[in-house]
PDB file of N, CA and C in Angstrom:
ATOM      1  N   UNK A 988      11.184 -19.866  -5.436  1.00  0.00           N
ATOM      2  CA  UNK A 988      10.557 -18.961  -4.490  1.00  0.00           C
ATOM      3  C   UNK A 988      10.325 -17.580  -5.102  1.00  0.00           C
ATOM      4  N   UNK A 989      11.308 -17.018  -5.884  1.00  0.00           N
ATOM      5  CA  UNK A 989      11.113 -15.634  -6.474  1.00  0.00           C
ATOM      6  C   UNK A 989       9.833 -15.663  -7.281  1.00  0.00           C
ATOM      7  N   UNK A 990       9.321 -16.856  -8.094  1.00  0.00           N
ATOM      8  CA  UNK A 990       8.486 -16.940  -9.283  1.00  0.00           C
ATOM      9  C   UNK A 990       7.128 -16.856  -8.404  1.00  0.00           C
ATOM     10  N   UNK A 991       6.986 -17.624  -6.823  1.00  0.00           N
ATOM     11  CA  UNK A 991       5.995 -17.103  -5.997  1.00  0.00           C
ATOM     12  C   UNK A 991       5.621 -15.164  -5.403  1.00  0.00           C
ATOM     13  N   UNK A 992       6.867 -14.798  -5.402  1.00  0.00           N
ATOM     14  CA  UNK A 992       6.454 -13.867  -5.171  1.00  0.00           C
ATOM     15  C   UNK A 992       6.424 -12.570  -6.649  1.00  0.00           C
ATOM     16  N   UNK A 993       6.829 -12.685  -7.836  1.00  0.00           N
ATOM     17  CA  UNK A 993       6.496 -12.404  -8.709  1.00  0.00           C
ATOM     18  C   UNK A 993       5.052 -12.225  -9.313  1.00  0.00           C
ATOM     19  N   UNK A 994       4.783 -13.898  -9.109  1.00  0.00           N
ATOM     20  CA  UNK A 994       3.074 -13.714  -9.114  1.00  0.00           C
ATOM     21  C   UNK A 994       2.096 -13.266  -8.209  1.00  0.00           C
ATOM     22  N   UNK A 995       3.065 -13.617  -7.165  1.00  0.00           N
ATOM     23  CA  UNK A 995       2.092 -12.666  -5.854  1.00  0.00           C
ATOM     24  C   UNK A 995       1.788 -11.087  -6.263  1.00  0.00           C
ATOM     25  N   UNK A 996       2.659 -10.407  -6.924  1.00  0.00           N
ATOM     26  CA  UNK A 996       2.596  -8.952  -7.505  1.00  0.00           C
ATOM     27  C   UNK A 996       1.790  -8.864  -8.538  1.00  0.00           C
ATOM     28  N   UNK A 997       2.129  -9.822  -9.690  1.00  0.00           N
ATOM     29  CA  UNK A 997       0.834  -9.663 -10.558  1.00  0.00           C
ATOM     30  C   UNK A 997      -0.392  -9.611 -10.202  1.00  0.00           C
ATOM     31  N   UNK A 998      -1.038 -10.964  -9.042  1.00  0.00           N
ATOM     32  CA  UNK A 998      -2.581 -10.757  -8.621  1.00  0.00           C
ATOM     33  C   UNK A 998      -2.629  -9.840  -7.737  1.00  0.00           C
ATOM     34  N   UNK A 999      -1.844  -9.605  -6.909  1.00  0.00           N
ATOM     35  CA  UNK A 999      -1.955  -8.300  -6.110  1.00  0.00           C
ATOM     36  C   UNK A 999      -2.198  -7.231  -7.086  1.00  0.00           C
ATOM     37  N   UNK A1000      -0.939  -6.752  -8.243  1.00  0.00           N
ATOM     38  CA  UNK A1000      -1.502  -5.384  -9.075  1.00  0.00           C
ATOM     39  C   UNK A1000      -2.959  -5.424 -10.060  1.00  0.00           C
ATOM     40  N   UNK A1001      -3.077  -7.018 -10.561  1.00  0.00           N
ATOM     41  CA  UNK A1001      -4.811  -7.292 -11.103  1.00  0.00           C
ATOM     42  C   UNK A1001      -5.698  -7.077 -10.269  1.00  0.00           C
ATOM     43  N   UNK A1002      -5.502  -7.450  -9.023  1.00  0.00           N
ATOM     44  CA  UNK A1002      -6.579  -6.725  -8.310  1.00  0.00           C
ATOM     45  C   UNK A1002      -6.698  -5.837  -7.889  1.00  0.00           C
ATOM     46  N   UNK A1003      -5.513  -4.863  -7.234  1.00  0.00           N
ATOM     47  CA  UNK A1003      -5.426  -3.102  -7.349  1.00  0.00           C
ATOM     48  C   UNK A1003      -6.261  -2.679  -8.568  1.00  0.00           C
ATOM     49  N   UNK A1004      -5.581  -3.454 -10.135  1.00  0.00           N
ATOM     50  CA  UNK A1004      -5.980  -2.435 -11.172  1.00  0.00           C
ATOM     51  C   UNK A1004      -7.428  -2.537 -11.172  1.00  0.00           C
ATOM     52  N   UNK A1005      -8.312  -3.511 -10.844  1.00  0.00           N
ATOM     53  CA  UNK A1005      -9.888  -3.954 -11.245  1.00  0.00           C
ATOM     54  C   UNK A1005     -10.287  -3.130 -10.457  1.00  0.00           C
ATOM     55  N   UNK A1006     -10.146  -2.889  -8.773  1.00  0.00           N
ATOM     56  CA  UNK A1006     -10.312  -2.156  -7.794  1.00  0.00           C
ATOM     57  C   UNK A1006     -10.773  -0.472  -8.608  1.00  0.00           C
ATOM     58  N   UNK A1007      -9.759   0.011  -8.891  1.00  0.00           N
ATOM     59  CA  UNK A1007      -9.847   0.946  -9.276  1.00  0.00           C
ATOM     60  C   UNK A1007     -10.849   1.153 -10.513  1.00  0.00           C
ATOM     61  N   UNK A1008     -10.677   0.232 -11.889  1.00  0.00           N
ATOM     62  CA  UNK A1008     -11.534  -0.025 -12.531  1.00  0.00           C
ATOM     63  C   UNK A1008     -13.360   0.556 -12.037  1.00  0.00           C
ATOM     64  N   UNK A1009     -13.652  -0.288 -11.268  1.00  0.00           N
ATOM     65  CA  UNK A1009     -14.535  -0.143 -10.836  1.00  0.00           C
ATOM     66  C   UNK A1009     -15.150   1.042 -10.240  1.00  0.00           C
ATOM     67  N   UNK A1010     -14.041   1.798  -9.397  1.00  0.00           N
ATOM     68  CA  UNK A1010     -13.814   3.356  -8.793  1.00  0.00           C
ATOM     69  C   UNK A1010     -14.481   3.956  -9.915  1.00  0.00           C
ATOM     70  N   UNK A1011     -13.448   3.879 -11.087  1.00  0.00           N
ATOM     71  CA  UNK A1011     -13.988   4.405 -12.438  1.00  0.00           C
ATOM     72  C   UNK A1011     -15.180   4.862 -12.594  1.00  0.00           C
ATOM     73  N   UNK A1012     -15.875   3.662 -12.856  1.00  0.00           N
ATOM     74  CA  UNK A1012     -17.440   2.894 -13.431  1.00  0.00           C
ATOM     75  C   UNK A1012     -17.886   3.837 -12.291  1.00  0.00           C
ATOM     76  N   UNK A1013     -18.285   3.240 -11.111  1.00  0.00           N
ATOM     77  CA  UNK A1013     -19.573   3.526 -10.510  1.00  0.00           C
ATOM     78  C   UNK A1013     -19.337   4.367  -9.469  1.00  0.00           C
ATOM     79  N   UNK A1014     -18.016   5.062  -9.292  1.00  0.00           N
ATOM     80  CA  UNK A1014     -18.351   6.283  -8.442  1.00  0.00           C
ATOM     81  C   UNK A1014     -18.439   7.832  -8.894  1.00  0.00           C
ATOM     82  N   UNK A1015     -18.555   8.945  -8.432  1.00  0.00           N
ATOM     83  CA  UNK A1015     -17.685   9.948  -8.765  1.00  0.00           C
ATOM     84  C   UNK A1015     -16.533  10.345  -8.794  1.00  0.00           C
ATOM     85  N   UNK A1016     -15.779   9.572  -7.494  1.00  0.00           N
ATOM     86  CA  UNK A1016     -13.993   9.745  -7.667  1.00  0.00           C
ATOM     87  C   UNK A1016     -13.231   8.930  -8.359  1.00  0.00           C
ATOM     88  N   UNK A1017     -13.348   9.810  -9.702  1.00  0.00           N
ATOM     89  CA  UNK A1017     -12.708   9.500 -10.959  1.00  0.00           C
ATOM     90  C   UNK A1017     -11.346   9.775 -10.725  1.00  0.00           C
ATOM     91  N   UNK A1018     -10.433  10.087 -10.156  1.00  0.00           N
ATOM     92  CA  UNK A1018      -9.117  11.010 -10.158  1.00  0.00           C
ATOM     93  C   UNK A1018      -8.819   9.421  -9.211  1.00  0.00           C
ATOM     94  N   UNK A1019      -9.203   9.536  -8.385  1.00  0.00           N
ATOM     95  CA  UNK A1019      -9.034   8.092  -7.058  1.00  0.00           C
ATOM     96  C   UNK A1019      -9.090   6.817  -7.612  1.00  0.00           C
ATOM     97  N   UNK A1020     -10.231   6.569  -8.644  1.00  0.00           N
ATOM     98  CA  UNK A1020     -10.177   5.679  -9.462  1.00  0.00           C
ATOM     99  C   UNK A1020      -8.811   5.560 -10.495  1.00  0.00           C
ATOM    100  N   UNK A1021      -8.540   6.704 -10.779  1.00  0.00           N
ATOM    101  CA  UNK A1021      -7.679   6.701 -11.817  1.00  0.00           C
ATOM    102  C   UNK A1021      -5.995   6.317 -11.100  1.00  0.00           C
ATOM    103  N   UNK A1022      -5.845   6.977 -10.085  1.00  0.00           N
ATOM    104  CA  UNK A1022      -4.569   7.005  -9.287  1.00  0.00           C
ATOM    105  C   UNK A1022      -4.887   5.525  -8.865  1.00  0.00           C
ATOM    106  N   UNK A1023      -5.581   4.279  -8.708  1.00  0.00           N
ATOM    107  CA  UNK A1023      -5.543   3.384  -7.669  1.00  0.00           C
ATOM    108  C   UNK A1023      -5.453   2.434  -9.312  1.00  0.00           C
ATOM    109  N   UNK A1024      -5.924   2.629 -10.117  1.00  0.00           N
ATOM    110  CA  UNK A1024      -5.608   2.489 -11.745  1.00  0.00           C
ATOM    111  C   UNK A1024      -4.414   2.096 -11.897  1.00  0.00           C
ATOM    112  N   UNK A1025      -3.623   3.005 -11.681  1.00  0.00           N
ATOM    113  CA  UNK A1025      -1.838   3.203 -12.281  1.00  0.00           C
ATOM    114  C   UNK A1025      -1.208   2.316 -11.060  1.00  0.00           C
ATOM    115  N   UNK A1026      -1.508   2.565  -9.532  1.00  0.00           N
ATOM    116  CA  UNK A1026      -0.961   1.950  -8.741  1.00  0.00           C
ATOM    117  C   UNK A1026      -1.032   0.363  -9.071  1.00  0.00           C
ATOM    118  N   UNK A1027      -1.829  -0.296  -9.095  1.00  0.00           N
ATOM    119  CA  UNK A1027      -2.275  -1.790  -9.331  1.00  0.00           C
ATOM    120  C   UNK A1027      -1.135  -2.011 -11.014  1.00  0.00           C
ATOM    121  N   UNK A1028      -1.386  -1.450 -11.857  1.00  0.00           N
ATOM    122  CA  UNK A1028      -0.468  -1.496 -12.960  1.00  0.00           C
ATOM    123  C   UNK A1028       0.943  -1.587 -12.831  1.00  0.00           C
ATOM    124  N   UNK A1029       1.359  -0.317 -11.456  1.00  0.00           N
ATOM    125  CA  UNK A1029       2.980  -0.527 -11.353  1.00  0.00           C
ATOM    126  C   UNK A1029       2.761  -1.625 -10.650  1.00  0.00           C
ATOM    127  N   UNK A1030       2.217  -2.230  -9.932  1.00  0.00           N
ATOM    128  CA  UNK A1030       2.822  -3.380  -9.289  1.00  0.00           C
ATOM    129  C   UNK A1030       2.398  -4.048  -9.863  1.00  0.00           C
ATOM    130  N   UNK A1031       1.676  -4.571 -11.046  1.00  0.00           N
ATOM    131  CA  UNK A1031       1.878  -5.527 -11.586  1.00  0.00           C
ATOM    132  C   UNK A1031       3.119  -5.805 -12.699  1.00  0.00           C
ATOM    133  N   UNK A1032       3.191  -4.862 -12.996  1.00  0.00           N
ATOM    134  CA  UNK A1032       4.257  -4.548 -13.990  1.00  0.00           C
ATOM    135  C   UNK A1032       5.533  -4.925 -12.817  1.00  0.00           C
ATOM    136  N   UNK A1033       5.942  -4.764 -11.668  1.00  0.00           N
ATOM    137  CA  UNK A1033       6.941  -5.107 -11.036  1.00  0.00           C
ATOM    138  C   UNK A1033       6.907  -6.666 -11.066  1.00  0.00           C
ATOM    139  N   UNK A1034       6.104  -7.158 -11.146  1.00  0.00           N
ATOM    140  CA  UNK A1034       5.878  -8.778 -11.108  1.00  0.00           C
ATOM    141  C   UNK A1034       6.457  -9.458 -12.133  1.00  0.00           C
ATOM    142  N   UNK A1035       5.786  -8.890 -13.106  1.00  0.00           N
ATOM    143  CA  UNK A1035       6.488  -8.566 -14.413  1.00  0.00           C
ATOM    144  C   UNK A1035       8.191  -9.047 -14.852  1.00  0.00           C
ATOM    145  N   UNK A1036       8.378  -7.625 -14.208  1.00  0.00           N
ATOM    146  CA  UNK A1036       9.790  -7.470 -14.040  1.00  0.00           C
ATOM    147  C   UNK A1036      10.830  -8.449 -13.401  1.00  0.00           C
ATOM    148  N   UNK A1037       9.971  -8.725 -12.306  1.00  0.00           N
ATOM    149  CA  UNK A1037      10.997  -9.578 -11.295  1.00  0.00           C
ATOM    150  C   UNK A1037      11.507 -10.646 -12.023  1.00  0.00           C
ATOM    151  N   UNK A1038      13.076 -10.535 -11.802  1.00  0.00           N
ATOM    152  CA  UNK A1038      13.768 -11.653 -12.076  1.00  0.00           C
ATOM    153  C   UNK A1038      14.271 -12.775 -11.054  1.00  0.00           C
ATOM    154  N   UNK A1039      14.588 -13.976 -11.524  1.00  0.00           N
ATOM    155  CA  UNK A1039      14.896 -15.084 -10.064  1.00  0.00           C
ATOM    156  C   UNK A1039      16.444 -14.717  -9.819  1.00  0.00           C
ATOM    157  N   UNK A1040      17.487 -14.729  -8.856  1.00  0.00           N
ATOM    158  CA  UNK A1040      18.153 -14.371  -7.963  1.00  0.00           C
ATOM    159  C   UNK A1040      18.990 -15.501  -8.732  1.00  0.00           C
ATOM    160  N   UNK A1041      20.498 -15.088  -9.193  1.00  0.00           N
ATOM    161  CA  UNK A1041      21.172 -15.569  -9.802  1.00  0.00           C
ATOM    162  C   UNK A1041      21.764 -17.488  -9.067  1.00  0.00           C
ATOM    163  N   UNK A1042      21.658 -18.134  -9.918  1.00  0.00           N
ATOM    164  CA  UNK A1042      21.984 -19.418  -9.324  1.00  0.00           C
ATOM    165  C   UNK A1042      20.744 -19.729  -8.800  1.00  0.00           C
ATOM    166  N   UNK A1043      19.690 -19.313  -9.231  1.00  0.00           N
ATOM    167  CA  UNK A1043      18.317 -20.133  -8.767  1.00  0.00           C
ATOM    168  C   UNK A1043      17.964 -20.699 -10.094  1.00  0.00           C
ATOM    169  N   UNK A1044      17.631 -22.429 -10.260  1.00  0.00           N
ATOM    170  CA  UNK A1044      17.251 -23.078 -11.396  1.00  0.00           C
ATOM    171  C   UNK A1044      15.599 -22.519 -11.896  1.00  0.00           C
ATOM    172  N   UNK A1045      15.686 -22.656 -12.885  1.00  0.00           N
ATOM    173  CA  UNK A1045      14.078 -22.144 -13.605  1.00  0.00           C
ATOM    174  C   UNK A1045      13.506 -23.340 -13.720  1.00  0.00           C
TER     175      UNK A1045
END
């Protein structure tokens, strides 16, 4: 169950980070783009991180 919600954070922060990406590209709010950038990154990076809950088999 942890490895579901692990990856749930990765596509959640890939799609924050593209989100923003895009902010980038084709708007003027570059700063908004940039902050929604880093946000999507930490949470993917928490996905990342997450470890499974001791005594759970891999």
């Amino acid at each position: 169950m942890a490895e579901l919600d692990a990856k749930g954070r990765r596509v959640l922060g890939y799609f924050v980070f593209m989100l923003g990406a895009g902010l980038v590209l084709d708007s003027s709010a570059l700063w908004y783009g940039v902050l929604v950038m880093i946000a999507g990154a930490a949470c993917f990076a928490a996905g990342v991180t997450t470890r499974p809950p001791p005594g759970d088999a891999a």
